[in-house]
Tab-separated table of C-alpha atoms and ligand atoms in Angstrom:
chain	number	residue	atom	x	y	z
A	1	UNK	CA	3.356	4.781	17.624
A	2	UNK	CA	5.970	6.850	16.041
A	3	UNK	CA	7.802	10.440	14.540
A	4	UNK	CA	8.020	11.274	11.292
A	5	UNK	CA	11.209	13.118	11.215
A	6	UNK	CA	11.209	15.162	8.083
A	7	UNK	CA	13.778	13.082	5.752
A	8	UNK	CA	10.889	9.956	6.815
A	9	UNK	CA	8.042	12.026	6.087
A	10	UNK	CA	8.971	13.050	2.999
A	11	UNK	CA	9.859	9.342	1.822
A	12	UNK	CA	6.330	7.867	3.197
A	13	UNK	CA	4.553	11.269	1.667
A	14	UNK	CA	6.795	10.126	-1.581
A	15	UNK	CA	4.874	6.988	-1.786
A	16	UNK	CA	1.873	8.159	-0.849
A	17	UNK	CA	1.677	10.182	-3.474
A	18	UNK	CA	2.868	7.910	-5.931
A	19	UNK	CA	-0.252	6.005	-4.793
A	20	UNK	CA	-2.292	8.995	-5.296
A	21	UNK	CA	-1.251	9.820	-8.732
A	22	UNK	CA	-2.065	5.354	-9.151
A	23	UNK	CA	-5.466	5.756	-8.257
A	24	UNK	CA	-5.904	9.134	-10.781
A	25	UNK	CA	-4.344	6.610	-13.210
A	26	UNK	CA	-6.610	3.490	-12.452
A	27	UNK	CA	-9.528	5.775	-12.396
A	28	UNK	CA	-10.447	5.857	-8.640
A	29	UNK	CA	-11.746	8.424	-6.587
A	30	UNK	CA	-10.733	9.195	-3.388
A	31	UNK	CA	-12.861	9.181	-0.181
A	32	UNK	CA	-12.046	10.155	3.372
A	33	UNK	CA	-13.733	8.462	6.056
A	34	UNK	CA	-12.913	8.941	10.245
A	35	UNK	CA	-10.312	7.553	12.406
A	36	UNK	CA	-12.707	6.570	15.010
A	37	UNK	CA	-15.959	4.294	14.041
A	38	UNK	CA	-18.089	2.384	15.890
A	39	UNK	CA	-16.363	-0.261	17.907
A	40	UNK	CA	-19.514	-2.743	16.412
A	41	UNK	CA	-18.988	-1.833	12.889
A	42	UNK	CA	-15.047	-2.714	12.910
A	43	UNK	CA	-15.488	-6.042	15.004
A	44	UNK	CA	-18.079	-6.976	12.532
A	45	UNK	CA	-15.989	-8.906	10.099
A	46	UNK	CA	-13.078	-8.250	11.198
A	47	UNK	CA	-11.102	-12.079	11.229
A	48	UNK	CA	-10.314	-12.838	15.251
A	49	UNK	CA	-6.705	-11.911	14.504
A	50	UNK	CA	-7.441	-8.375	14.085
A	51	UNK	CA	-10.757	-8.385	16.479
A	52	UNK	CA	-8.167	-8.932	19.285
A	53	UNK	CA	-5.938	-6.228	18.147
A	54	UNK	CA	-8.915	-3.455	17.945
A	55	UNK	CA	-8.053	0.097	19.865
A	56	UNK	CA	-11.410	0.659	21.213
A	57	UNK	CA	-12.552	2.672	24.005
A	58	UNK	CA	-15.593	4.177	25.524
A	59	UNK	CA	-16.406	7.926	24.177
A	60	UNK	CA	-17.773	10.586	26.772
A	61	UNK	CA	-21.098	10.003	25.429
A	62	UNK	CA	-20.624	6.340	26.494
A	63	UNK	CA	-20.636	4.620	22.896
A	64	UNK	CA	-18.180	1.772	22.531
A	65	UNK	CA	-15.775	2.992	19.481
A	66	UNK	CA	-12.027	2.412	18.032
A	67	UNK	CA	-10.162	3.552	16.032
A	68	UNK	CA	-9.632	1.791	12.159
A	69	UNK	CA	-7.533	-1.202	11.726
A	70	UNK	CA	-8.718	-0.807	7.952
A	71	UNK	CA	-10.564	0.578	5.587
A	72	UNK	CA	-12.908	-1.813	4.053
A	73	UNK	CA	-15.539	-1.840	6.993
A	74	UNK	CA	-15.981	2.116	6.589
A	75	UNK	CA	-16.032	1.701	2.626
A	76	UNK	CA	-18.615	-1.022	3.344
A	77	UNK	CA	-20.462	1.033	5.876
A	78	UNK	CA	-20.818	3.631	2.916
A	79	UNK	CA	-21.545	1.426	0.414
A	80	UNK	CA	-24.723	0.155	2.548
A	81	UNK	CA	-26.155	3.574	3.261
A	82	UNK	CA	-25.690	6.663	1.436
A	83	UNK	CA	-23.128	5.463	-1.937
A	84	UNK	CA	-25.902	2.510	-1.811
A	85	UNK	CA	-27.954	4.013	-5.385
A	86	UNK	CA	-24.745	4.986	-7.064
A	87	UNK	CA	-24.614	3.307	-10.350
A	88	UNK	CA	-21.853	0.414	-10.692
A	89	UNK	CA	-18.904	-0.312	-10.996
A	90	UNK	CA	-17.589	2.337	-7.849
A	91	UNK	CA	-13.730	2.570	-7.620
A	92	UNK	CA	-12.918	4.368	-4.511
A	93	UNK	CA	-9.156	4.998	-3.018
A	94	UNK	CA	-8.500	6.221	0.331
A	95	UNK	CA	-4.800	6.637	2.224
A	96	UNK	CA	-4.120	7.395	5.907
A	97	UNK	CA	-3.465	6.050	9.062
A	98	UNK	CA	-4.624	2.737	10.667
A	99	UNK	CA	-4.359	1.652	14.270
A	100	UNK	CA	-3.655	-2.387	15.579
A	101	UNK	CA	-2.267	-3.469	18.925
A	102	UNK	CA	0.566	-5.415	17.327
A	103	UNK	CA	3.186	-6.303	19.187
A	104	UNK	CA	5.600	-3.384	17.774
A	105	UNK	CA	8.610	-5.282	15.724
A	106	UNK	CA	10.428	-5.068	12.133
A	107	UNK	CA	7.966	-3.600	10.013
A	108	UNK	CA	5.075	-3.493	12.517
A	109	UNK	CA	3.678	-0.823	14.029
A	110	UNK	CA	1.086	0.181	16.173
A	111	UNK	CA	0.283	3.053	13.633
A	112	UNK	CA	0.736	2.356	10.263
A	113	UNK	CA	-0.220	3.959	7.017
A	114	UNK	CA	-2.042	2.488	3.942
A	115	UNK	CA	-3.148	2.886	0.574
A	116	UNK	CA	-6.430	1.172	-0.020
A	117	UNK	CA	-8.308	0.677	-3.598
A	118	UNK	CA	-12.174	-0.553	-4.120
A	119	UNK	CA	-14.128	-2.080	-7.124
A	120	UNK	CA	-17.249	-2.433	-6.142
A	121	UNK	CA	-20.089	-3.546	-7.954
A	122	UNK	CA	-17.926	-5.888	-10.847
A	123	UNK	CA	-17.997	-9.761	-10.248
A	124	UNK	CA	-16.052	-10.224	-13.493
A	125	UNK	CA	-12.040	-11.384	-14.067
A	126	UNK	CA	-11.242	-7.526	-15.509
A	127	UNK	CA	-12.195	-6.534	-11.868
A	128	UNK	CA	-9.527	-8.929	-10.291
A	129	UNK	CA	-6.988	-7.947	-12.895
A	130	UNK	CA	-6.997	-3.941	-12.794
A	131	UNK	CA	-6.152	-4.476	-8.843
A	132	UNK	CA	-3.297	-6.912	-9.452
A	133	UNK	CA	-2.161	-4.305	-12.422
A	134	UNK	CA	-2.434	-1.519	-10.280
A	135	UNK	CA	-0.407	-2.594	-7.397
A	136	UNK	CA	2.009	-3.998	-9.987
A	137	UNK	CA	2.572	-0.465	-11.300
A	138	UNK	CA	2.899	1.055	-7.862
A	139	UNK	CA	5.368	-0.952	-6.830
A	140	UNK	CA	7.279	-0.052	-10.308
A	141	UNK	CA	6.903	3.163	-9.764
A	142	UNK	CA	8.061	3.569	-6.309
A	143	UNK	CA	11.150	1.500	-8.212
A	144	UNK	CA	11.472	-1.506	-6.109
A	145	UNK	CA	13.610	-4.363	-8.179
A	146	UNK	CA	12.608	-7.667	-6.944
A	147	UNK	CA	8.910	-8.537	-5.316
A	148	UNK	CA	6.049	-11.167	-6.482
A	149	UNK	CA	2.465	-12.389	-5.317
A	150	UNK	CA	1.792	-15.249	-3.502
A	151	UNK	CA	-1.550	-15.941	-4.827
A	152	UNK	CA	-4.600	-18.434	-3.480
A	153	UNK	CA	-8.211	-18.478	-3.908
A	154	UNK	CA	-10.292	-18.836	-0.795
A	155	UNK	CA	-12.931	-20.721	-2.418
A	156	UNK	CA	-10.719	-23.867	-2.882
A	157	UNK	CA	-10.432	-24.624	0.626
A	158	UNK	CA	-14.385	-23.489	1.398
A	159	UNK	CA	-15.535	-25.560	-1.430
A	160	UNK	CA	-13.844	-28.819	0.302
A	161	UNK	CA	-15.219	-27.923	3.817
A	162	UNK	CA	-18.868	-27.108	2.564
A	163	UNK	CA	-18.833	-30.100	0.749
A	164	UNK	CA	-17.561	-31.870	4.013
A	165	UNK	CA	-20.509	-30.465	6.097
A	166	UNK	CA	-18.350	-28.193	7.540
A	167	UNK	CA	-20.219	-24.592	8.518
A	168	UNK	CA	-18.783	-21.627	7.780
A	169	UNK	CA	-17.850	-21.135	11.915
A	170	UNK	CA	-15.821	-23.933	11.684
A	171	UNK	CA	-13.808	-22.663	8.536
A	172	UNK	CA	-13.325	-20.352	9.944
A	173	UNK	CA	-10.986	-21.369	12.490
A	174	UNK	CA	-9.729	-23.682	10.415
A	175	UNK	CA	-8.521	-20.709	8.183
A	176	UNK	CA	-7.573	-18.524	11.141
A	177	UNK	CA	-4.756	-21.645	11.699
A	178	UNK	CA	-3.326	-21.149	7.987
A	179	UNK	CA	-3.258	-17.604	8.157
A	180	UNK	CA	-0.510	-18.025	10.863
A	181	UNK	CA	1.136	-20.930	8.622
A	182	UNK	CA	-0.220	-23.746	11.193
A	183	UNK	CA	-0.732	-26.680	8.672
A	184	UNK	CA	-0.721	-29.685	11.226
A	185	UNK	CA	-2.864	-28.000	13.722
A	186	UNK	CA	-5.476	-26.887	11.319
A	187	UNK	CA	-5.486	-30.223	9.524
A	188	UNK	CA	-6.422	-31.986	13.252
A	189	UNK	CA	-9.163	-29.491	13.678
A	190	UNK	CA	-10.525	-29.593	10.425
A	191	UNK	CA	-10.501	-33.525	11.626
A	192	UNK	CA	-12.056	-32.915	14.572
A	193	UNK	CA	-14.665	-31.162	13.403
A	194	UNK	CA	-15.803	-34.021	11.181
A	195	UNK	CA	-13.433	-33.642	7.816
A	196	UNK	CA	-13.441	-37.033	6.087
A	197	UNK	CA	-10.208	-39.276	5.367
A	198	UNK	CA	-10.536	-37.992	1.804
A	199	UNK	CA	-11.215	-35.220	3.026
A	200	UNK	CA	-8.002	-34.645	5.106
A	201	UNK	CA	-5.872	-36.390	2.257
A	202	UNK	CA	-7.009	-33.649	0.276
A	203	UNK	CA	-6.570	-30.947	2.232
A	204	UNK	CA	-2.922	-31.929	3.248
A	205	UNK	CA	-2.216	-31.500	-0.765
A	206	UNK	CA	-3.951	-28.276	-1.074
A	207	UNK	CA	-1.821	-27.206	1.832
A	208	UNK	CA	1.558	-28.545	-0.318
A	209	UNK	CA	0.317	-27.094	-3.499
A	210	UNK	CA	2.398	-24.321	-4.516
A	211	UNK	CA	4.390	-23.314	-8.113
A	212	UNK	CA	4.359	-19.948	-10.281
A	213	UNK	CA	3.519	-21.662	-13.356
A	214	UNK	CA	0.013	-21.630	-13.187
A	215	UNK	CA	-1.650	-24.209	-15.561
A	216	UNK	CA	1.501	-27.034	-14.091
A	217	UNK	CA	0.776	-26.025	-10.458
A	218	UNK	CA	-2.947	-25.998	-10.818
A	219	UNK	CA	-3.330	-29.384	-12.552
A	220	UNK	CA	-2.855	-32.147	-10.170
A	221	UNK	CA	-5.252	-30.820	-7.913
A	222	UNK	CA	-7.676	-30.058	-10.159
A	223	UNK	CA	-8.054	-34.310	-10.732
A	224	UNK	CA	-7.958	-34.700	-6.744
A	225	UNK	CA	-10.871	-31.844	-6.357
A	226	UNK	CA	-12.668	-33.456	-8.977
A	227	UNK	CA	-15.892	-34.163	-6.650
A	228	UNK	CA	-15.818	-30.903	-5.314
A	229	UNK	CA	-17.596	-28.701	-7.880
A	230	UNK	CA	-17.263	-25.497	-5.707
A	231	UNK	CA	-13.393	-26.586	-5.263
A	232	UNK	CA	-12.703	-26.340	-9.104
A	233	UNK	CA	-14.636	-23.762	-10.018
A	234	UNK	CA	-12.396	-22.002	-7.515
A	235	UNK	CA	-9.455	-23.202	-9.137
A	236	UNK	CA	-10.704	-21.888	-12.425
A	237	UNK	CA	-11.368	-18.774	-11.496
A	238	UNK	CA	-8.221	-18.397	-10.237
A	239	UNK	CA	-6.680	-19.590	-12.975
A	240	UNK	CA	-8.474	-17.345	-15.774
A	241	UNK	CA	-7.662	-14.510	-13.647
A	242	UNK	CA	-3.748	-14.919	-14.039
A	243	UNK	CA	-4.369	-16.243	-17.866
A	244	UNK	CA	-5.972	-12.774	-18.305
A	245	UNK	CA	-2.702	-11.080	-16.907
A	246	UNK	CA	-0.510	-13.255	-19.174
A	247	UNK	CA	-3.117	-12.479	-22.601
A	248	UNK	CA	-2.543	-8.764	-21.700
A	249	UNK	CA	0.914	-9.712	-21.530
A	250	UNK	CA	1.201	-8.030	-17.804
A	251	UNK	CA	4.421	-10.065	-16.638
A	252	UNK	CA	4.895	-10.256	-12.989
A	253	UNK	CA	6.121	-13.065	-10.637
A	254	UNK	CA	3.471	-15.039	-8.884
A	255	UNK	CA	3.218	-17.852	-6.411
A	256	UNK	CA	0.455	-19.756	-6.315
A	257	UNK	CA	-0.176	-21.526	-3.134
A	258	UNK	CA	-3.595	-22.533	-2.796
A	259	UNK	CA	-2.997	-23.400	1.382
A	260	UNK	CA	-2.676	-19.491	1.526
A	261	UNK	CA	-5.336	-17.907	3.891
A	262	UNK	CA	-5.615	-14.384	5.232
A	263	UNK	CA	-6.366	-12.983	8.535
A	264	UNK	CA	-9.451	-10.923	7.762
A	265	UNK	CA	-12.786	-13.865	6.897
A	266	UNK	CA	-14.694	-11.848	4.614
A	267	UNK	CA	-13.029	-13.123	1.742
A	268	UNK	CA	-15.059	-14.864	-1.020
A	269	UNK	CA	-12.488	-15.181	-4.052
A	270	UNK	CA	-8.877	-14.747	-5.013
A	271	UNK	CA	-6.340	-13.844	-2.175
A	272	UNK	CA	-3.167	-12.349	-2.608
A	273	UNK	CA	-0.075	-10.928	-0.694
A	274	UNK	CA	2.868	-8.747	-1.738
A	275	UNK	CA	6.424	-9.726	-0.809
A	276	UNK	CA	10.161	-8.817	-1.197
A	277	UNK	CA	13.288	-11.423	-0.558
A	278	UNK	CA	14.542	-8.779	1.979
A	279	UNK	CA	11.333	-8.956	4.612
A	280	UNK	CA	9.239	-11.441	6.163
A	281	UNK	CA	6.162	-9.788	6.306
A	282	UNK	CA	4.207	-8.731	2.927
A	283	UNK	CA	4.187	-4.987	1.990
A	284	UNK	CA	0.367	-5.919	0.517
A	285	UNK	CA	-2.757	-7.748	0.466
A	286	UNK	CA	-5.820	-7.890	-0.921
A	287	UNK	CA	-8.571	-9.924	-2.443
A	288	UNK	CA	-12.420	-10.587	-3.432
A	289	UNK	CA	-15.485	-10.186	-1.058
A	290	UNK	CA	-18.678	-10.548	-2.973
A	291	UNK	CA	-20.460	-10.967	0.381
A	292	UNK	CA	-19.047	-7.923	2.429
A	293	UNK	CA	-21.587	-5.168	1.609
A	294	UNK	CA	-24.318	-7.235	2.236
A	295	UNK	CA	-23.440	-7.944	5.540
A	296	UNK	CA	-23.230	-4.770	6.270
A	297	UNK	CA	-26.926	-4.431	4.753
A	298	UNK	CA	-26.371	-3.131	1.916
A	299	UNK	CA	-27.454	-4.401	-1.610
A	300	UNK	CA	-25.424	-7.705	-3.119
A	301	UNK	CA	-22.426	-6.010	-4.373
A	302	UNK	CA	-19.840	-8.145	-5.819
A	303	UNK	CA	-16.129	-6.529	-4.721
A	304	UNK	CA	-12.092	-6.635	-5.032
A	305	UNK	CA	-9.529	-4.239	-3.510
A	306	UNK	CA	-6.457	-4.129	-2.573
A	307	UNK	CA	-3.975	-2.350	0.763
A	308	UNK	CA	-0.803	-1.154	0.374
A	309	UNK	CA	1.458	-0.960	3.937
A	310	UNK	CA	3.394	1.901	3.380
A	311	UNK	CA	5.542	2.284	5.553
A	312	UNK	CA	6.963	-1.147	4.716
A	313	UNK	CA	7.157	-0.200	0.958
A	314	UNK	CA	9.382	2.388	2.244
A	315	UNK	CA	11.394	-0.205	4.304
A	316	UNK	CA	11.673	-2.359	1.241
A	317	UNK	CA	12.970	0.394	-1.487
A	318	UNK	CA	15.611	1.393	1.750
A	319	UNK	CA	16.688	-2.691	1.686
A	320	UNK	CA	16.697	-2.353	-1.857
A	321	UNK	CA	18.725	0.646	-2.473
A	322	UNK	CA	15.951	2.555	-4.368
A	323	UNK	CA	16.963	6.197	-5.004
A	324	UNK	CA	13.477	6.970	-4.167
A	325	UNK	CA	12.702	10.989	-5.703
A	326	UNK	CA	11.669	11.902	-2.441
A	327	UNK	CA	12.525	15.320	-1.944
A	328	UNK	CA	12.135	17.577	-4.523
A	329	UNK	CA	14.208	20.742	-5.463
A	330	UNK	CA	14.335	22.795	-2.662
A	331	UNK	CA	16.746	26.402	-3.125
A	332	UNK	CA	17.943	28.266	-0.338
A	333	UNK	CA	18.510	32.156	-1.018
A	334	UNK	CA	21.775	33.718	1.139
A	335	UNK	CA	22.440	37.599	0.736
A	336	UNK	CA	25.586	39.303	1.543
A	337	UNK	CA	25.277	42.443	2.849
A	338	UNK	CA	22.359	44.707	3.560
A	339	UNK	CA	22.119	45.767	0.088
A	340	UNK	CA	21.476	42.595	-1.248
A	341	UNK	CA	18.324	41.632	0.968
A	342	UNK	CA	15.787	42.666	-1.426
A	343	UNK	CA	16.963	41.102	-4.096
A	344	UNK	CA	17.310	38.285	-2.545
A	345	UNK	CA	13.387	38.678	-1.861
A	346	UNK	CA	12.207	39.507	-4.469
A	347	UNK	CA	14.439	36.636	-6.415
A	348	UNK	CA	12.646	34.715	-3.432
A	349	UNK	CA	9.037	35.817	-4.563
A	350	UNK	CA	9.900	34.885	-8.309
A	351	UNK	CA	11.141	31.498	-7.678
A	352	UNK	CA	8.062	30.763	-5.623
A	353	UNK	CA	5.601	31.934	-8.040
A	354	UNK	CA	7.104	29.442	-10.525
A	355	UNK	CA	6.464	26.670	-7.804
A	356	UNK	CA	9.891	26.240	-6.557
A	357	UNK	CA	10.353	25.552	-3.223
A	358	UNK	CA	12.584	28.401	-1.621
A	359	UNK	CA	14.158	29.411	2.094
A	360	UNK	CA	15.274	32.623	2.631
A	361	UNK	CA	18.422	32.892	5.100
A	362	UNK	CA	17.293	34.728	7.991
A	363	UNK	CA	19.476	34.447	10.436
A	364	UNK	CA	21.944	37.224	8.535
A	365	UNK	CA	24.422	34.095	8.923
A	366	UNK	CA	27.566	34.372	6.801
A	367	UNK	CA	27.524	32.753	3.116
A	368	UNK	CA	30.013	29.534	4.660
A	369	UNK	CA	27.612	28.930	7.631
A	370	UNK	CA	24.646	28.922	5.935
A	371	UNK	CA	25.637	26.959	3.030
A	372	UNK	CA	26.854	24.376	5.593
A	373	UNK	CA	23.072	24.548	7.356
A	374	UNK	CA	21.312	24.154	3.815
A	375	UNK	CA	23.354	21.050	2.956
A	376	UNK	CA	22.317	19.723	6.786
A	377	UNK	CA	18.901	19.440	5.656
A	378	UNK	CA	19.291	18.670	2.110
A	379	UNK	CA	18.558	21.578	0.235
A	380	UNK	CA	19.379	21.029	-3.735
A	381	UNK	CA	20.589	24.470	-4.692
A	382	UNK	CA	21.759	27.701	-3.133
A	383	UNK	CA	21.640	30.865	-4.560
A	384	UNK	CA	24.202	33.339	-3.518
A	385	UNK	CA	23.526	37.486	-3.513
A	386	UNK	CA	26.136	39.753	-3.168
A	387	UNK	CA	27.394	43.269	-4.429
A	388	UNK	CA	29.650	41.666	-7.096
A	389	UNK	CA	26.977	39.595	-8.281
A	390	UNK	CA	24.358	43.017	-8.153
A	391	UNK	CA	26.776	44.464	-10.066
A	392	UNK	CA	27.050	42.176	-12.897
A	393	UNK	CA	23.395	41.507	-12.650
A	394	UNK	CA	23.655	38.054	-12.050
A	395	UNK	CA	23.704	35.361	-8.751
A	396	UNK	CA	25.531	32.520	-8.225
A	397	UNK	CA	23.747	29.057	-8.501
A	398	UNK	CA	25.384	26.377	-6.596
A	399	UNK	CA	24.457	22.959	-6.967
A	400	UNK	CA	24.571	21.353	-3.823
A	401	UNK	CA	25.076	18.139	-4.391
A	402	UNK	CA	27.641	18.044	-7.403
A	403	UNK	CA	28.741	21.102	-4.944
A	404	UNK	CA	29.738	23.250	-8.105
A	405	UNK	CA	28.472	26.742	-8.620
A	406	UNK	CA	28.365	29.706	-12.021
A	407	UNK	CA	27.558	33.256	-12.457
A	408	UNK	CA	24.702	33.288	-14.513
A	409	UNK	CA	21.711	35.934	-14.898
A	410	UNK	CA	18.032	35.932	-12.900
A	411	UNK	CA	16.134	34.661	-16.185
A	412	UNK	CA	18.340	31.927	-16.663
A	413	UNK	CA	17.875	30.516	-12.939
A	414	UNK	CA	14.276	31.163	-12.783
A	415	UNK	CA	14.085	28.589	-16.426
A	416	UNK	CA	16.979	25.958	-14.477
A	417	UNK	CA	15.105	26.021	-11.387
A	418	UNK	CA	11.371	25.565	-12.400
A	419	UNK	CA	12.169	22.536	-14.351
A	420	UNK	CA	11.079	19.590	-12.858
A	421	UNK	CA	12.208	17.553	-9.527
A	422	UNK	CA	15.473	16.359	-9.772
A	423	UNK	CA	16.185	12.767	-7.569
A	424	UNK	CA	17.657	13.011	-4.386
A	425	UNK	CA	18.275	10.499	-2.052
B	501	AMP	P1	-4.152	-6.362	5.988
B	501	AMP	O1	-5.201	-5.331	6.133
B	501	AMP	O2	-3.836	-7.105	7.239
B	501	AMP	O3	-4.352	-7.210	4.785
B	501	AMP	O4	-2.809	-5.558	5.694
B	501	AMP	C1	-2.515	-4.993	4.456
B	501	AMP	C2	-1.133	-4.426	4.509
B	501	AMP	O5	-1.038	-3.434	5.515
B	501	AMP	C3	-0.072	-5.436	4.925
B	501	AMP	O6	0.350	-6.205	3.837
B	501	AMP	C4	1.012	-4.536	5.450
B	501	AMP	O7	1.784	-4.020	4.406
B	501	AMP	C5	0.235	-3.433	6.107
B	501	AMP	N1	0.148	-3.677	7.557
B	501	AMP	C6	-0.748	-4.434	8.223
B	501	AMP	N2	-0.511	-4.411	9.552
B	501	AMP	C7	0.573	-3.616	9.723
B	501	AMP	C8	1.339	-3.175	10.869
B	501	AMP	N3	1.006	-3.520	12.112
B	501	AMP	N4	2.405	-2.366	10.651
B	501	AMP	C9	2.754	-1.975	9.404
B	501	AMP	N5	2.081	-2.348	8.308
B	501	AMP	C10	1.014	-3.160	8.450
């Protein structure tokens, strides 16, 4: 688990906010639920993949818990007991740490934050499409250049397997295989656990099916699935969902690859990941669970959401040379002389008021040193005090960064300075 040095902190706070000010935007509300649940409740549908990877302990009381490897079990939990009577749909947002004993590498962490959005209670394509928008306008946002969706639908692959005889156990582990991209070993399982020749021919081409146009890529499958009814309703519903985007004329790249699985099982619908050229692992994922809140005992309540790894969007606007506006103006306030200490206070007090972020120097360092300490840890401007400037009633404002600096009077750099943030790498 890691440090957030400040220049770090401020980027991932950056994007969480950005997030934030997504879900305002989107209409969601955000909840806070714990760090540590019950070790039951976050193994419950948890895919093995992450079961395995669970931080769980014993409590002093002697209750088996762990701490969250995601969200959607505590937004489930909720959703069963006391958000169960809230009237439909529910859009709920929630950002913070998660915990999974991944083996630490590029871009995975044993501590990692997310942002995490919920529709419950809508079964319909609108549902599917606002989270799809959504993360499409976060990512713009933040400013990153190149990414796309690999998209699948679950229900494709279940629909052949049902149809097979195959019980959802078995699926299971068959999807479990594709998660981790093993084709040929989840093919001879699916086979060993009874999958017809058909069966297997069929399977092999959903496995190769893959294309970003989607009525072209869709289409020759559609004829193979064609005595699979559960198979092409699938299909259809994953292609209405992308005609939707491109009626609303929402352009952004997709993949569809209907071999696509994801680690977690409770899945029911489309699936989708996030990715960038520059990383191997996706900076998203999300999907449809119709059957999650139920299992959790709650009433039948139809959902889609969607989390966002943030600390690998951060990784991904570095790779892609983002200017990301992730600290904002920041002014540092250096007196000469004893006389000019109050005024540099009270300047202080004024700039604050109008919600600009302001150090005093107060370490009676000279104007060189402390100038040099400022531009250390970024600061944006520096305003300099001293009896020349009292006696012309004015301070000198020096931009830090285009390092050039004027004389000019208090009401003019109280209006410069409480405009808004200016980008700073
Ligand atoms: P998941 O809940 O597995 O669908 O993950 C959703 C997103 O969370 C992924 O696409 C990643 O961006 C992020 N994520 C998952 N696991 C990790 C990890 N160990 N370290 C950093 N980010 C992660």
């Amino acid at each position: 688990m890691r440090d957030f040095l400040p220049e770090d902190a401020t980027r991932l706070r950056y994007i969480e906010t950005t997030a934030r000010e997504a879900a305002k935007l989107y209409g969601f509300q955000e909840i806070i639920t714990p760090i540590v649940e019950h070790h039951e409740l976050l193994a419950a549908k948890s895919g093995e993949e992450i079961k395995a990877r669970i931080f769980a302990f014993d409590d002093l009381g002697g209750r088996k818990v762990a701490l969250r490897p995601e969200f959607t079990a505590s937004i489930a939990r909720l959703m069963a007991t006391t958000l169960r009577n809230e009237p439909k749909p529910i859009r709920l947002f929630s950002t913070g740490t998660l915990y999974r004993y991944d083996e630490p590498q590029f871009g995975r962490y044993r501590e990692f934050w997310q942002s995490n959005y919920e529709i419950m209670g809508s079964s319909r394509l609108e549902a599917d499409v606002e989270i799809l928008v959504l993360t499409d306008h976060l990512l713009r946002e933040v400013g990153l250049q190149k990414y796309w969706f690999k998209i699948g639908h679950v229900g494709i692959l279940r629909g052949l397997l049902t149809e097979e005889g195959l019980e959802d156990e078995k699926q299971n582990s068959i999807m479990q295989l594709l998660d981790t991209k093993q084709w040929k070993k989840s093919l001879d399982l699916a086979k060993e656990f009874g999958l017809s020749r058909r069966g297997g021919e069929i399977l092999k081409k959903i496995f190769e099916t893959k294309g970003s146009d989607v009525s072209k890529t869709l289409k020759p499958l559609r004829k193979e699935l064609k005595n699979y009814p559960k198979s092409v309703e699938a299909l259809e519903n994953l292609q209405q969902i992308i005609d939707l985007c491109l009626a609303a004329h929402i352009e952004f790249n997709t993949s569809i690859e209907t071999g696509f699985a994801r680690g977690l099982e409770y899945y029911t619908g489309i699936i989708f990941e996030l990715l960038v050229p520059e990383m191997n692992v996706a900076l998203g994922g999300g999907g449809r669970y119709d059957k999650l809140v139920e299992l959790f005992g709650g009433e039948p309540t139809p959902a889609v959401g969607v989390a966002h790894g943030l600390d690998r969007i951060a990784l991904a606007a570095d790779m892609q040379n983002v200017q990301l506006e992730s600290s904002p103006k920041t002014v540092a306030i250096i007196p000469i002389g004893d006389e000019a200490i109050p005024k540099a206070i009270s300047l202080a007090s004024k700039l604050r008021e109008k919600g600009v972020n302001t150090e005093m120097e107060i370490m009676g360092r000279k104007v060189s040193t402390s100038l040099q300490s400022s531009s250390r840890r970024k600061v944006t401007h520096a305003i300099i005090i001293g009896p020349k400037e009292i006696e012309e009633e004015k301070v000198m404002l020096r931009d830090m960064i285009k390092r050039v600096q004027n004389l000019v009077n208090i009401e003019e750099v109280l209006e410069l300075l409480s405009q808004r943030r200016i980008p700073v790498k």
